[in-house]
Coordinates of C-alpha atoms in Angstrom, one line a residue:
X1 CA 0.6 -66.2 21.7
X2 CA 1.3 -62.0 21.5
X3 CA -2.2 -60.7 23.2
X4 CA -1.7 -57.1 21.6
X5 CA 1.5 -56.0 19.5
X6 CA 4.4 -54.0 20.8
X7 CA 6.3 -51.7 18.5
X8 CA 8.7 -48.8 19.2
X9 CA 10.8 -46.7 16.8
X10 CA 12.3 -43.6 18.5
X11 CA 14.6 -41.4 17.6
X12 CA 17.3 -38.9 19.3
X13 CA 18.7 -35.8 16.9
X14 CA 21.4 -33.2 18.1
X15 CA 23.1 -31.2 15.0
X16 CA 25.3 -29.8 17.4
X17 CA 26.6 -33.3 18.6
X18 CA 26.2 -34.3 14.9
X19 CA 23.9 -36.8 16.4
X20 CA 20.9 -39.4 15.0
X21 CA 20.3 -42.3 16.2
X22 CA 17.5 -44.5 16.4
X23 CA 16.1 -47.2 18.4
X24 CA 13.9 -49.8 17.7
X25 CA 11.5 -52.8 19.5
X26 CA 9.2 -55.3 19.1
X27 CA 7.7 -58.5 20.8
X28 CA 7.0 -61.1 18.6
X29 CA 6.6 -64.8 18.0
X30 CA 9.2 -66.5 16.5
X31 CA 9.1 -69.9 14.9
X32 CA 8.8 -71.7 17.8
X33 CA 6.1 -70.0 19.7
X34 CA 8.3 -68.6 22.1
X35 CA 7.6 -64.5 22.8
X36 CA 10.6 -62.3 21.8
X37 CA 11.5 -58.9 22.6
X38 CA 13.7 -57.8 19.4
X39 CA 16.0 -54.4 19.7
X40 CA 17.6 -52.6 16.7
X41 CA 19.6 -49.5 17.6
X42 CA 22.0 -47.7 15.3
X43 CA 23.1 -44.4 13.7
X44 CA 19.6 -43.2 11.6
X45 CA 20.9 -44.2 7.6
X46 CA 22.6 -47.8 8.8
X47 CA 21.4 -51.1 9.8
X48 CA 22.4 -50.6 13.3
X49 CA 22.6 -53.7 15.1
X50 CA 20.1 -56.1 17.0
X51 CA 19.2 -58.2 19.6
X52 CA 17.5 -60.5 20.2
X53 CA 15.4 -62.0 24.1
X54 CA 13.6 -64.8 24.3
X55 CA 11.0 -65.5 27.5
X56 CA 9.0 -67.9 28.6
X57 CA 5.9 -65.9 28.5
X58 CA 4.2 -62.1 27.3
X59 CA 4.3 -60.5 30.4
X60 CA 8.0 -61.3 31.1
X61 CA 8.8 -59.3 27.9
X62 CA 6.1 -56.3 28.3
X63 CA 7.9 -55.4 31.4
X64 CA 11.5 -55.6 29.7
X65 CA 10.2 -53.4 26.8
X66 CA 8.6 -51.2 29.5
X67 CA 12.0 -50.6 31.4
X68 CA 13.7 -49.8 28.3
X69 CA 11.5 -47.7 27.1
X70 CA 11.9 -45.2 30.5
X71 CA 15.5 -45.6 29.7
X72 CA 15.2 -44.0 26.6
X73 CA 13.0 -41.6 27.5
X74 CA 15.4 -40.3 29.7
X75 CA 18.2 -40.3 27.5
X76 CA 16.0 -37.8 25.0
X77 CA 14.7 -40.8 22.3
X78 CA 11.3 -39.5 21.5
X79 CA 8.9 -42.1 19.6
X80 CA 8.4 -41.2 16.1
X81 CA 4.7 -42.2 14.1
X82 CA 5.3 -42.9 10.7
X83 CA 1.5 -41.7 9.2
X84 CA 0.2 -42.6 5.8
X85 CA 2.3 -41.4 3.0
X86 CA 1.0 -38.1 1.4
X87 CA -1.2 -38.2 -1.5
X88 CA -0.3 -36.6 -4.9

């Protein structure tokens, strides 16, 4: 069972490279019980593609999401909050 949920969505922009892509993870349950860590990475607009890790237990998969995190960071991804849509 997921202690505490896990979610990333980052992004890296350059116009000058004509570059936007995002990045994407979670660790989740599946159907089984078993703790995933799912990735999603793709140019910003498509449906980019995923991936999928399975573990044997949470803190195998904290420490995978942890690592690639620092990778992104140091690749420029910054992690983008999506806040409560304006009101009218």
């Amino acid at each position: 069972m997921i202690t505490q949920p896990y979610r990333l969505y980052a992004e890296r922009t350059d116009a000058s490279k004509n570059m936007a892509r995002f990045y994407s993870m979670a660790i989740e349950p599946n159907l089984f019980g078993e703790t995933c860590l799912t990735r999603c990475w793709g140019r910003i607009g498509t449906r980019g593609q995923t991936m999928c890790h399975h573990f044997a237990s949470e803190r195998e998969a904290v420490v995978l999401f942890l690592d690639l995190l620092r990778q992104k960071r140091r690749r420029g991804y910054s992690a983008v909050v999506h806040g409560p849509p304006p009101h009218d």
